[in-house]
PDB file of C-alpha atoms and ligand atoms in Angstrom:
ATOM      1  CA  MET A  29       0.000   0.000   0.000  1.00 88.00           C
ATOM      2  CA  SER A  30       1.737   3.235  -1.057  1.00 93.00           C
ATOM      3  CA  ARG A  31       1.857   6.285   1.134  1.00 97.00           C
ATOM      4  CA  HIS A  32      -0.448   9.144   0.152  1.00 98.00           C
ATOM      5  CA  LEU A  33      -0.462  12.756   1.357  1.00 98.00           C
ATOM      6  CA  LYS A  34      -3.045  15.350   0.303  1.00 98.00           C
ATOM      7  CA  ILE A  35      -0.922  18.384  -0.562  1.00 99.00           C
ATOM      8  CA  ALA A  36      -2.220  21.883  -1.317  1.00 99.00           C
ATOM      9  CA  SER A  37      -0.519  24.875  -2.844  1.00 99.00           C
ATOM     10  CA  ALA A  38      -2.141  27.959  -1.301  1.00 99.00           C
ATOM     11  CA  GLN A  39      -1.428  30.799  -3.691  1.00 99.00           C
ATOM     12  CA  LEU A  40      -1.732  34.357  -2.414  1.00 99.00           C
ATOM     13  CA  GLY A  41      -2.774  37.246  -4.576  1.00 99.00           C
ATOM     14  CA  PRO A  42      -1.238  40.705  -4.165  1.00 98.00           C
ATOM     15  CA  LEU A  43      -0.224  42.241  -0.838  1.00 98.00           C
ATOM     16  CA  HIS A  44       0.141  46.005  -1.085  1.00 98.00           C
ATOM     17  CA  LEU A  45       2.287  48.333   1.003  1.00 98.00           C
ATOM     18  CA  SER A  46      -0.937  49.352   2.749  1.00 98.00           C
ATOM     19  CA  ASP A  47      -1.773  45.767   3.747  1.00 98.00           C
ATOM     20  CA  THR A  48      -1.136  44.813   7.365  1.00 98.00           C
ATOM     21  CA  ARG A  49       0.210  41.514   8.673  1.00 98.00           C
ATOM     22  CA  SER A  50      -3.205  40.933  10.229  1.00 98.00           C
ATOM     23  CA  SER A  51      -4.971  41.333   6.872  1.00 98.00           C
ATOM     24  CA  ALA A  52      -2.449  39.021   5.231  1.00 98.00           C
ATOM     25  CA  THR A  53      -2.880  36.481   8.030  1.00 98.00           C
ATOM     26  CA  LYS A  54      -6.688  36.581   7.651  1.00 98.00           C
ATOM     27  CA  ARG A  55      -6.319  35.671   3.965  1.00 99.00           C
ATOM     28  CA  LEU A  56      -3.807  32.924   4.783  1.00 99.00           C
ATOM     29  CA  VAL A  57      -6.239  31.475   7.356  1.00 99.00           C
ATOM     30  CA  ASN A  58      -9.021  31.515   4.754  1.00 99.00           C
ATOM     31  CA  LEU A  59      -6.765  29.678   2.292  1.00 99.00           C
ATOM     32  CA  LEU A  60      -5.917  27.156   4.999  1.00 98.00           C
ATOM     33  CA  ARG A  61      -9.613  26.534   5.668  1.00 99.00           C
ATOM     34  CA  GLU A  62     -10.294  26.131   1.947  1.00 99.00           C
ATOM     35  CA  ALA A  63      -7.423  23.632   1.701  1.00 99.00           C
ATOM     36  CA  HIS A  64      -8.815  21.799   4.730  1.00 98.00           C
ATOM     37  CA  GLY A  65     -12.193  21.627   3.015  1.00 98.00           C
ATOM     38  CA  MET A  66     -10.435  19.920   0.095  1.00 98.00           C
ATOM     39  CA  GLY A  67      -8.923  17.376   2.474  1.00 98.00           C
ATOM     40  CA  ALA A  68      -5.394  18.778   2.395  1.00 99.00           C
ATOM     41  CA  LYS A  69      -3.023  17.784   5.199  1.00 98.00           C
ATOM     42  CA  PHE A  70       0.066  19.729   4.031  1.00 99.00           C
ATOM     43  CA  VAL A  71      -0.244  23.305   2.729  1.00 99.00           C
ATOM     44  CA  VAL A  72       2.541  25.227   0.964  1.00 99.00           C
ATOM     45  CA  PHE A  73       2.271  29.019   1.188  1.00 99.00           C
ATOM     46  CA  PRO A  74       4.431  31.511  -0.778  1.00 99.00           C
ATOM     47  CA  GLU A  75       7.780  33.177  -0.119  1.00 99.00           C
ATOM     48  CA  LEU A  76       7.555  36.401   1.986  1.00 98.00           C
ATOM     49  CA  ALA A  77       3.888  35.614   2.584  1.00 99.00           C
ATOM     50  CA  PHE A  78       3.111  38.285   5.196  1.00 98.00           C
ATOM     51  CA  THR A  79       4.087  41.431   3.282  1.00 98.00           C
ATOM     52  CA  THR A  80       4.366  42.922  -0.168  1.00 98.00           C
ATOM     53  CA  PHE A  81       7.514  41.946  -2.090  1.00 98.00           C
ATOM     54  CA  PHE A  82       9.483  44.792  -0.515  1.00 98.00           C
ATOM     55  CA  PRO A  83      12.859  44.123  -2.270  1.00 98.00           C
ATOM     56  CA  ARG A  84      11.328  46.018  -5.214  1.00 97.00           C
ATOM     57  CA  TYR A  85      11.765  49.231  -3.143  1.00 97.00           C
ATOM     58  CA  TRP A  86      14.884  51.106  -2.005  1.00 97.00           C
ATOM     59  CA  TYR A  87      14.767  52.210   1.628  1.00 97.00           C
ATOM     60  CA  ASP A  88      17.582  54.455   2.856  1.00 97.00           C
ATOM     61  CA  SER A  89      16.758  53.388   6.386  1.00 97.00           C
ATOM     62  CA  GLN A  90      17.186  49.679   7.113  1.00 97.00           C
ATOM     63  CA  THR A  91      15.492  50.380  10.457  1.00 98.00           C
ATOM     64  CA  GLU A  92      12.378  51.466   8.585  1.00 98.00           C
ATOM     65  CA  ALA A  93      12.489  48.358   6.406  1.00 98.00           C
ATOM     66  CA  ASP A  94      13.015  46.201   9.504  1.00 98.00           C
ATOM     67  CA  SER A  95       9.911  47.578  11.179  1.00 97.00           C
ATOM     68  CA  LYS A  96       7.756  47.353   8.061  1.00 98.00           C
ATOM     69  CA  PHE A  97       8.677  43.979   6.593  1.00 98.00           C
ATOM     70  CA  TYR A  98      10.630  41.640   8.888  1.00 98.00           C
ATOM     71  CA  GLU A  99       9.393  39.181  11.522  1.00 98.00           C
ATOM     72  CA  ALA A 100      11.376  39.559  14.744  1.00 98.00           C
ATOM     73  CA  SER A 101       9.514  36.517  16.025  1.00 98.00           C
ATOM     74  CA  ILE A 102       7.511  33.796  14.267  1.00 98.00           C
ATOM     75  CA  PRO A 103       4.702  33.578  15.090  1.00 98.00           C
ATOM     76  CA  SER A 104       4.011  37.079  16.386  1.00 98.00           C
ATOM     77  CA  ALA A 105       0.736  38.384  17.772  1.00 98.00           C
ATOM     78  CA  GLU A 106      -0.403  39.317  14.249  1.00 98.00           C
ATOM     79  CA  THR A 107       0.561  35.995  12.623  1.00 98.00           C
ATOM     80  CA  GLN A 108      -0.394  33.708  15.540  1.00 98.00           C
ATOM     81  CA  PRO A 109      -3.937  33.059  14.175  1.00 98.00           C
ATOM     82  CA  LEU A 110      -2.480  31.131  11.231  1.00 98.00           C
ATOM     83  CA  PHE A 111      -0.490  28.854  13.517  1.00 98.00           C
ATOM     84  CA  ASP A 112      -3.474  28.357  15.834  1.00 98.00           C
ATOM     85  CA  GLU A 113      -5.827  27.476  12.963  1.00 98.00           C
ATOM     86  CA  ALA A 114      -3.357  25.027  11.402  1.00 98.00           C
ATOM     87  CA  LYS A 115      -2.902  23.236  14.730  1.00 98.00           C
ATOM     88  CA  LYS A 116      -6.663  23.160  15.286  1.00 98.00           C
ATOM     89  CA  LEU A 117      -7.198  21.640  11.829  1.00 98.00           C
ATOM     90  CA  GLY A 118      -4.215  19.294  12.142  1.00 98.00           C
ATOM     91  CA  ILE A 119      -2.524  20.687   9.020  1.00 98.00           C
ATOM     92  CA  GLY A 120       1.229  20.951   8.429  1.00 99.00           C
ATOM     93  CA  PHE A 121       2.467  23.887   6.412  1.00 99.00           C
ATOM     94  CA  TYR A 122       5.410  25.680   4.742  1.00 99.00           C
ATOM     95  CA  ILE A 123       5.502  29.454   4.839  1.00 99.00           C
ATOM     96  CA  GLY A 124       8.040  32.078   3.834  1.00 99.00           C
ATOM     97  CA  TYR A 125       8.837  35.304   5.661  1.00 99.00           C
ATOM     98  CA  ALA A 126      11.561  37.918   6.168  1.00 99.00           C
ATOM     99  CA  GLU A 127      13.504  36.869   9.276  1.00 99.00           C
ATOM    100  CA  LEU A 128      15.153  39.421  11.594  1.00 98.00           C
ATOM    101  CA  THR A 129      17.300  37.664  14.181  1.00 98.00           C
ATOM    102  CA  GLN A 130      20.054  38.327  16.713  1.00 97.00           C
ATOM    103  CA  GLU A 131      22.858  35.750  16.616  1.00 94.00           C
ATOM    104  CA  GLU A 132      26.195  36.049  18.433  1.00 93.00           C
ATOM    105  CA  GLY A 133      25.341  39.628  19.350  1.00 95.00           C
ATOM    106  CA  ARG A 134      24.752  40.712  15.745  1.00 97.00           C
ATOM    107  CA  THR A 135      21.597  41.413  13.756  1.00 98.00           C
ATOM    108  CA  HIS A 136      20.990  39.116  10.781  1.00 98.00           C
ATOM    109  CA  ARG A 137      18.332  39.221   8.049  1.00 98.00           C
ATOM    110  CA  PHE A 138      17.321  36.216   5.969  1.00 98.00           C
ATOM    111  CA  ASN A 139      14.682  35.322   3.391  1.00 99.00           C
ATOM    112  CA  THR A 140      13.393  32.346   5.368  1.00 99.00           C
ATOM    113  CA  ALA A 141      10.874  29.510   5.153  1.00 99.00           C
ATOM    114  CA  ILE A 142       9.705  27.198   7.911  1.00 99.00           C
ATOM    115  CA  LEU A 143       8.054  23.792   8.017  1.00 98.00           C
ATOM    116  CA  VAL A 144       5.428  23.504  10.779  1.00 99.00           C
ATOM    117  CA  GLY A 145       4.014  20.099  11.756  1.00 98.00           C
ATOM    118  CA  PRO A 146       0.280  19.332  12.090  1.00 98.00           C
ATOM    119  CA  ASP A 147       0.762  19.492  15.869  1.00 98.00           C
ATOM    120  CA  GLY A 148       2.121  23.041  15.591  1.00 98.00           C
ATOM    121  CA  THR A 149       5.784  22.185  16.228  1.00 98.00           C
ATOM    122  CA  LEU A 150       8.517  23.902  14.241  1.00 98.00           C
ATOM    123  CA  VAL A 151      10.018  21.016  12.223  1.00 98.00           C
ATOM    124  CA  GLY A 152      12.494  22.820   9.969  1.00 98.00           C
ATOM    125  CA  LYS A 153      13.905  26.159   8.889  1.00 99.00           C
ATOM    126  CA  TYR A 154      15.555  27.116   5.600  1.00 99.00           C
ATOM    127  CA  ARG A 155      17.257  30.407   4.782  1.00 98.00           C
ATOM    128  CA  LYS A 156      17.363  31.278   1.080  1.00 99.00           C
ATOM    129  CA  ILE A 157      20.803  30.643  -0.419  1.00 99.00           C
ATOM    130  CA  HIS A 158      20.422  31.892  -4.008  1.00 98.00           C
ATOM    131  CA  LEU A 159      19.682  35.618  -3.643  1.00 98.00           C
ATOM    132  CA  PRO A 160      18.914  37.213  -7.037  1.00 97.00           C
ATOM    133  CA  GLY A 161      19.057  40.859  -8.003  1.00 95.00           C
ATOM    134  CA  HIS A 162      21.469  43.478  -6.675  1.00 95.00           C
ATOM    135  CA  ALA A 163      22.508  45.365  -3.516  1.00 97.00           C
ATOM    136  CA  GLU A 164      23.026  48.827  -5.000  1.00 97.00           C
ATOM    137  CA  HIS A 165      20.255  51.327  -5.788  1.00 97.00           C
ATOM    138  CA  LYS A 166      19.304  51.439  -9.476  1.00 94.00           C
ATOM    139  CA  PRO A 167      17.373  54.745  -9.571  1.00 93.00           C
ATOM    140  CA  GLN A 168      17.018  54.559 -13.386  1.00 92.00           C
ATOM    141  CA  ALA A 169      15.355  51.136 -13.241  1.00 90.00           C
ATOM    142  CA  ALA A 170      11.582  50.788 -13.343  1.00 88.00           C
ATOM    143  CA  PHE A 171      11.785  48.794 -10.098  1.00 91.00           C
ATOM    144  CA  GLN A 172      14.470  47.340  -7.842  1.00 93.00           C
ATOM    145  CA  HIS A 173      15.281  43.734  -6.969  1.00 95.00           C
ATOM    146  CA  LEU A 174      17.250  44.263  -3.767  1.00 97.00           C
ATOM    147  CA  GLU A 175      17.389  40.797  -2.206  1.00 98.00           C
ATOM    148  CA  LYS A 176      21.192  41.093  -2.044  1.00 98.00           C
ATOM    149  CA  LYS A 177      20.744  44.276   0.023  1.00 98.00           C
ATOM    150  CA  TYR A 178      17.994  43.115   2.371  1.00 98.00           C
ATOM    151  CA  PHE A 179      19.104  39.528   3.060  1.00 98.00           C
ATOM    152  CA  GLU A 180      22.238  37.578   3.872  1.00 98.00           C
ATOM    153  CA  VAL A 181      22.964  34.316   2.063  1.00 98.00           C
ATOM    154  CA  GLY A 182      21.306  31.541   4.025  1.00 98.00           C
ATOM    155  CA  ASN A 183      23.585  29.782   6.532  1.00 98.00           C
ATOM    156  CA  LEU A 184      21.608  26.595   7.219  1.00 98.00           C
ATOM    157  CA  GLY A 185      22.381  24.726   4.006  1.00 98.00           C
ATOM    158  CA  PHE A 186      19.982  22.638   1.927  1.00 99.00           C
ATOM    159  CA  ARG A 187      18.370  20.120   4.335  1.00 99.00           C
ATOM    160  CA  VAL A 188      15.498  17.643   4.533  1.00 99.00           C
ATOM    161  CA  TRP A 189      13.321  16.594   7.476  1.00 99.00           C
ATOM    162  CA  ARG A 190      11.134  13.650   8.480  1.00 98.00           C
ATOM    163  CA  PHE A 191       7.730  15.286   8.005  1.00 98.00           C
ATOM    164  CA  MET A 192       4.244  13.703   7.970  1.00 98.00           C
ATOM    165  CA  ASP A 193       5.644  10.250   7.054  1.00 98.00           C
ATOM    166  CA  THR A 194       7.715  11.725   4.215  1.00 98.00           C
ATOM    167  CA  ILE A 195      11.180  13.185   3.699  1.00 98.00           C
ATOM    168  CA  THR A 196      10.574  16.858   2.872  1.00 99.00           C
ATOM    169  CA  GLY A 197      13.004  19.584   1.850  1.00 99.00           C
ATOM    170  CA  MET A 198      12.583  23.323   1.365  1.00 99.00           C
ATOM    171  CA  LEU A 199      13.770  25.865  -1.195  1.00 99.00           C
ATOM    172  CA  ILE A 200      12.788  29.466  -1.980  1.00 99.00           C
ATOM    173  CA  CYS A 201      12.090  31.096  -5.329  1.00 98.00           C
ATOM    174  CA  ASN A 202      15.377  31.774  -7.128  1.00 98.00           C
ATOM    175  CA  ASP A 203      16.760  28.453  -5.826  1.00 98.00           C
ATOM    176  CA  ARG A 204      14.586  26.806  -8.520  1.00 98.00           C
ATOM    177  CA  ARG A 205      16.943  28.209 -11.176  1.00 98.00           C
ATOM    178  CA  TRP A 206      19.924  26.273  -9.811  1.00 98.00           C
ATOM    179  CA  PRO A 207      19.782  22.473 -10.327  1.00 98.00           C
ATOM    180  CA  GLU A 208      22.461  21.959  -7.675  1.00 98.00           C
ATOM    181  CA  ALA A 209      19.968  22.967  -4.963  1.00 98.00           C
ATOM    182  CA  PHE A 210      17.493  20.229  -5.885  1.00 98.00           C
ATOM    183  CA  ARG A 211      20.199  17.606  -6.326  1.00 98.00           C
ATOM    184  CA  VAL A 212      21.607  18.253  -2.834  1.00 98.00           C
ATOM    185  CA  LEU A 213      18.102  17.695  -1.435  1.00 98.00           C
ATOM    186  CA  ALA A 214      17.561  14.588  -3.564  1.00 98.00           C
ATOM    187  CA  LEU A 215      20.919  13.159  -2.422  1.00 98.00           C
ATOM    188  CA  GLN A 216      19.502  13.367   1.121  1.00 98.00           C
ATOM    189  CA  GLY A 217      16.414  11.396   0.129  1.00 98.00           C
ATOM    190  CA  ALA A 218      13.928  14.212  -0.515  1.00 98.00           C
ATOM    191  CA  GLU A 219      10.482  12.911  -1.547  1.00 98.00           C
ATOM    192  CA  ILE A 220       8.769  16.339  -1.498  1.00 98.00           C
ATOM    193  CA  VAL A 221      10.326  19.750  -2.154  1.00 99.00           C
ATOM    194  CA  ALA A 222       8.290  22.779  -1.007  1.00 99.00           C
ATOM    195  CA  LEU A 223       9.129  26.119  -2.630  1.00 99.00           C
ATOM    196  CA  GLY A 224       7.427  29.501  -2.334  1.00 99.00           C
ATOM    197  CA  PHE A 225       8.093  32.220  -4.910  1.00 99.00           C
ATOM    198  CA  ASN A 226       7.484  35.868  -5.829  1.00 98.00           C
ATOM    199  CA  THR A 227       8.488  36.305  -9.476  1.00 98.00           C
ATOM    200  CA  PRO A 228       8.028  39.607 -11.313  1.00 96.00           C
ATOM    201  CA  SER A 229       6.306  39.336 -14.696  1.00 96.00           C
ATOM    202  CA  GLU A 230       8.659  41.994 -16.092  1.00 93.00           C
ATOM    203  CA  ASN A 231      12.392  41.573 -16.479  1.00 89.00           C
ATOM    204  CA  LEU A 232      14.353  44.309 -14.698  1.00 82.00           C
ATOM    205  CA  HIS A 233      17.300  44.177 -17.107  1.00 84.00           C
ATOM    206  CA  TYR A 234      15.919  43.840 -20.643  1.00 89.00           C
ATOM    207  CA  PRO A 235      12.553  43.503 -22.403  1.00 91.00           C
ATOM    208  CA  GLU A 236      11.577  39.849 -22.042  1.00 92.00           C
ATOM    209  CA  PRO A 237       8.156  38.474 -23.057  1.00 94.00           C
ATOM    210  CA  PRO A 238       6.270  37.766 -19.812  1.00 91.00           C
ATOM    211  CA  ALA A 239       5.067  34.474 -21.332  1.00 95.00           C
ATOM    212  CA  LEU A 240       8.713  33.393 -21.653  1.00 96.00           C
ATOM    213  CA  ARG A 241       9.281  33.870 -17.913  1.00 97.00           C
ATOM    214  CA  VAL A 242       6.326  31.637 -17.175  1.00 98.00           C
ATOM    215  CA  HIS A 243       7.639  29.097 -19.702  1.00 98.00           C
ATOM    216  CA  HIS A 244      10.982  29.045 -17.843  1.00 98.00           C
ATOM    217  CA  HIS A 245       9.187  28.626 -14.521  1.00 98.00           C
ATOM    218  CA  LEU A 246       7.185  25.644 -15.814  1.00 98.00           C
ATOM    219  CA  ILE A 247      10.023  23.792 -17.574  1.00 98.00           C
ATOM    220  CA  MET A 248      12.278  24.203 -14.521  1.00 98.00           C
ATOM    221  CA  ALA A 249       9.601  22.819 -12.190  1.00 98.00           C
ATOM    222  CA  GLN A 250       8.936  19.791 -14.390  1.00 98.00           C
ATOM    223  CA  SER A 251      12.598  19.018 -15.038  1.00 98.00           C
ATOM    224  CA  MET A 252      13.699  19.444 -11.424  1.00 98.00           C
ATOM    225  CA  ALA A 253      10.906  17.195 -10.122  1.00 98.00           C
ATOM    226  CA  PHE A 254      11.626  14.520 -12.749  1.00 98.00           C
ATOM    227  CA  GLN A 255      15.440  14.588 -12.643  1.00 98.00           C
ATOM    228  CA  ASN A 256      15.354  14.251  -8.863  1.00 98.00           C
ATOM    229  CA  ALA A 257      12.289  11.985  -8.713  1.00 98.00           C
ATOM    230  CA  THR A 258      10.542  14.163  -6.136  1.00 98.00           C
ATOM    231  CA  TRP A 259       7.169  15.785  -5.698  1.00 98.00           C
ATOM    232  CA  LEU A 260       7.556  19.548  -6.125  1.00 99.00           C
ATOM    233  CA  VAL A 261       5.093  22.130  -4.789  1.00 99.00           C
ATOM    234  CA  GLU A 262       5.739  25.685  -5.997  1.00 99.00           C
ATOM    235  CA  THR A 263       3.441  28.386  -4.626  1.00 99.00           C
ATOM    236  CA  ALA A 264       3.250  31.984  -5.857  1.00 99.00           C
ATOM    237  CA  LYS A 265       2.428  35.266  -4.285  1.00 98.00           C
ATOM    238  CA  CYS A 266       1.242  37.081  -7.429  1.00 98.00           C
ATOM    239  CA  GLY A 267      -0.919  39.695  -9.106  1.00 98.00           C
ATOM    240  CA  PHE A 268      -0.449  43.478  -9.182  1.00 98.00           C
ATOM    241  CA  GLU A 269       1.190  44.634  -5.928  1.00 98.00           C
ATOM    242  CA  ASP A 270       0.880  48.429  -6.021  1.00 98.00           C
ATOM    243  CA  GLY A 271       1.005  48.112  -9.804  1.00 97.00           C
ATOM    244  CA  ASN A 272       3.955  45.700  -9.915  1.00 97.00           C
ATOM    245  CA  ARG A 273       2.862  42.448 -11.523  1.00 97.00           C
ATOM    246  CA  MET A 274       4.087  39.017 -10.435  1.00 98.00           C
ATOM    247  CA  PHE A 275       2.910  35.850 -12.148  1.00 98.00           C
ATOM    248  CA  GLY A 276       1.003  32.983 -10.548  1.00 98.00           C
ATOM    249  CA  HIS A 277       1.123  29.550 -12.166  1.00 98.00           C
ATOM    250  CA  SER A 278       1.541  27.796  -8.837  1.00 99.00           C
ATOM    251  CA  VAL A 279       2.131  24.129  -9.582  1.00 99.00           C
ATOM    252  CA  ILE A 280       2.203  20.726  -7.967  1.00 99.00           C
ATOM    253  CA  VAL A 281       4.502  18.494 -10.035  1.00 99.00           C
ATOM    254  CA  ALA A 282       4.757  14.699  -9.702  1.00 98.00           C
ATOM    255  CA  PRO A 283       8.118  12.856  -9.661  1.00 98.00           C
ATOM    256  CA  THR A 284       7.291  11.797 -13.233  1.00 98.00           C
ATOM    257  CA  GLY A 285       7.602  15.462 -14.251  1.00 98.00           C
ATOM    258  CA  GLU A 286       3.887  15.764 -14.932  1.00 98.00           C
ATOM    259  CA  ILE A 287       2.061  18.846 -13.697  1.00 98.00           C
ATOM    260  CA  ALA A 288      -0.615  17.373 -11.390  1.00 99.00           C
ATOM    261  CA  ALA A 289      -2.270  20.737 -10.647  1.00 99.00           C
ATOM    262  CA  GLN A 290      -1.732  24.362 -11.665  1.00 99.00           C
ATOM    263  CA  SER A 291      -3.379  27.582 -10.503  1.00 99.00           C
ATOM    264  CA  LEU A 292      -5.437  29.548 -13.027  1.00 98.00           C
ATOM    265  CA  THR A 293      -5.521  33.013 -11.462  1.00 98.00           C
ATOM    266  CA  GLU A 294      -3.243  35.681  -9.997  1.00 98.00           C
ATOM    267  CA  GLU A 295      -5.346  35.797  -6.834  1.00 98.00           C
ATOM    268  CA  ASP A 296      -5.864  33.801  -3.638  1.00 99.00           C
ATOM    269  CA  GLU A 297      -6.354  30.269  -4.957  1.00 99.00           C
ATOM    270  CA  VAL A 298      -5.900  26.741  -3.616  1.00 99.00           C
ATOM    271  CA  ILE A 299      -4.921  23.748  -5.734  1.00 99.00           C
ATOM    272  CA  CYS A 300      -4.772  20.275  -4.210  1.00 98.00           C
ATOM    273  CA  VAL A 301      -3.455  16.822  -5.155  1.00 98.00           C
ATOM    274  CA  ASN A 302      -3.675  13.470  -3.376  1.00 98.00           C
ATOM    275  CA  ALA A 303       0.037  12.741  -3.827  1.00 98.00           C
ATOM    276  CA  ASP A 304       1.272   9.150  -4.016  1.00 98.00           C
ATOM    277  CA  ILE A 305       4.578   9.602  -2.208  1.00 98.00           C
ATOM    278  CA  ASP A 306       5.826   6.208  -3.484  1.00 97.00           C
ATOM    279  CA  LEU A 307       5.187   7.144  -7.124  1.00 97.00           C
ATOM    280  CA  ALA A 308       8.935   7.816  -7.482  1.00 96.00           C
ATOM    281  CA  ALA A 309       9.939   4.312  -6.401  1.00 96.00           C
ATOM    282  CA  ASN A 310      10.414   2.936  -9.920  1.00 96.00           C
ATOM    283  CA  LEU A 311      12.378   5.988 -11.052  1.00 97.00           C
ATOM    284  CA  LYS A 312      14.658   5.847  -7.992  1.00 97.00           C
ATOM    285  CA  ARG A 313      15.198   2.126  -8.553  1.00 97.00           C
ATOM    286  CA  THR A 314      16.074   2.468 -12.242  1.00 97.00           C
ATOM    287  CA  MET A 315      16.630   5.656 -14.271  1.00 98.00           C
ATOM    288  CA  PHE A 316      17.520   7.852 -11.273  1.00 98.00           C
ATOM    289  CA  ASP A 317      19.248   5.286  -9.099  1.00 98.00           C
ATOM    290  CA  PHE A 318      21.878   7.828  -8.076  1.00 98.00           C
ATOM    291  CA  ALA A 319      24.233   5.242  -6.532  1.00 98.00           C
ATOM    292  CA  ALA A 320      24.245   3.147  -9.709  1.00 98.00           C
ATOM    293  CA  HIS A 321      24.585   5.905 -12.281  1.00 98.00           C
ATOM    294  CA  ARG A 322      26.123   9.124 -10.936  1.00 98.00           C
ATOM    295  CA  ARG A 323      29.838   9.778 -11.485  1.00 98.00           C
ATOM    296  CA  PRO A 324      30.897  12.487  -9.012  1.00 98.00           C
ATOM    297  CA  GLU A 325      34.563  11.974  -9.879  1.00 98.00           C
ATOM    298  CA  HIS A 326      33.784  13.873 -13.103  1.00 98.00           C
ATOM    299  CA  TYR A 327      31.727  16.625 -11.469  1.00 98.00           C
ATOM    300  CA  GLN A 328      34.369  18.457  -9.429  1.00 98.00           C
ATOM    301  CA  LEU A 329      34.080  21.703 -11.457  1.00 98.00           C
ATOM    302  CA  ILE A 330      30.538  22.092 -10.172  1.00 98.00           C
ATOM    303  CA  VAL A 331      31.904  22.620  -6.663  1.00 98.00           C
ATOM    304  CA  GLU A 332      35.299  24.167  -7.404  1.00 98.00           C
ATOM    305  CA  ARG A 333      34.331  26.772 -10.018  1.00 98.00           C
ATOM    306  CA  VAL A 334      31.841  29.628  -9.319  1.00 98.00           C
ATOM    307  CA  GLY A 335      31.602  31.440 -12.662  1.00 98.00           C
ATOM    308  CA  ALA A 336      32.093  29.970 -16.128  1.00 98.00           C
ATOM    309  CA  GLU A 337      35.660  30.160 -17.504  1.00 98.00           C
ATOM    310  CA  VAL A 338      36.694  29.201 -21.036  1.00 98.00           C
ATOM    311  CA  THR A 339      39.118  26.321 -20.522  1.00 98.00           C
ATOM    312  CA  PRO A 340      39.135  24.267 -23.779  1.00 98.00           C
ATOM    313  CA  ALA A 341      40.843  20.911 -23.974  1.00 98.00           C
ATOM    314  CA  LYS A 342      44.336  20.981 -25.556  1.00 98.00           C
ATOM    315  CA  GLY A 343      43.606  18.105 -27.936  1.00 98.00           C
ATOM    316  CA  PRO A 344      41.191  15.188 -28.760  1.00 98.00           C
TER     317      PRO A 344
HETATM  318  N1  ING B 421      12.319  36.211  -7.693  1.00 72.10           N
HETATM  319  C1  ING B 421      12.758  35.948  -9.001  1.00 72.10           C
HETATM  320  C2  ING B 421      12.996  34.477  -9.296  1.00 72.10           C
HETATM  321  O1  ING B 421      14.099  33.949  -9.332  1.00 72.10           O
HETATM  322  C3  ING B 421      14.298  36.509 -10.775  1.00 72.10           C
HETATM  323  C4  ING B 421      13.934  36.774  -9.369  1.00 72.10           C
HETATM  324  C5  ING B 421      13.355  36.420 -11.785  1.00 72.10           C
HETATM  325  C6  ING B 421      15.600  36.339 -11.056  1.00 72.10           C
HETATM  326  C7  ING B 421      13.721  36.150 -13.093  1.00 72.10           C
HETATM  327  C8  ING B 421      16.009  36.069 -12.364  1.00 72.10           C
HETATM  328  C9  ING B 421      15.076  35.992 -13.385  1.00 72.10           C
HETATM  329  O2  ING B 421      11.993  33.859  -9.600  1.00 72.10           O
HETATM  330  C10 ING B 421      12.851  35.818  -6.499  1.00 72.10           C
HETATM  331  N2  ING B 421      12.227  36.292  -5.404  1.00 72.10           N
HETATM  332  O3  ING B 421      13.843  35.107  -6.417  1.00 72.10           O
END
């Protein structure tokens, strides 16, 4: 009898600068209840789910940004209702937020996601490692993408946890563009990867068809799930946030690479799949039997070299 887990992706529509944490939490609780009504036991919320995607704005004062957008504690009084409702309904969840923390006497800021068990316990924490964008102000640009200014590179590594009778790992947004991140999770036995994202529809650097960005998002999700034989749940915060559009297309992808469910709007929306966690067994036993087929002795450049360098062979 294979293991099944009803998984929901709870997509959040826009959060504006004027939205409060309490209003965001109310919407998250409503999504949780809708997912519960669909029978979901594990709900994946987006990246930075309590506030607007603030890295699109330059703030001279980090103190101001800290007070507006970061969680000094999780949960806090404003976000506690989500944690209470999930525990009451017996639902585990993934949620992303901006973490403000004091460690070794210093202040640190991370783009963080947590895994909370159906009994309300904190099971795992992940701090985003691949930070896109820039740290300097680009006043000429239509919008900023200042994750390198507002967050430090995550310092907890890529990890998995025993979670609701599965092995679950976490990633955040830009991580989905780097195959190494998924492979490190898969090498630890990941069966489910949960990933929240906030992805602008417009390209900051050059005119790129918005449809092409969605195409990239969808092919990455399908290939990463298949090549690592894992379930992959990618949940968007999306829509027009104070006029800045981010795309939806939240997806739940099976280890076979097939999209099992996809959102249809850029608003609050829940999609749900009764996931067969053992669906990957055949793939892991044959095509993606890592121990039988991988050849790490030929992969050292992946770890040793950061940027690409032209180093052609000297002969045949
Ligand atoms: N957002 C975007 C993402 O990786 C981005 C940033 C978009 C980078 C497109 C490069 C190209 O989906 C976050 N929050 O990482």
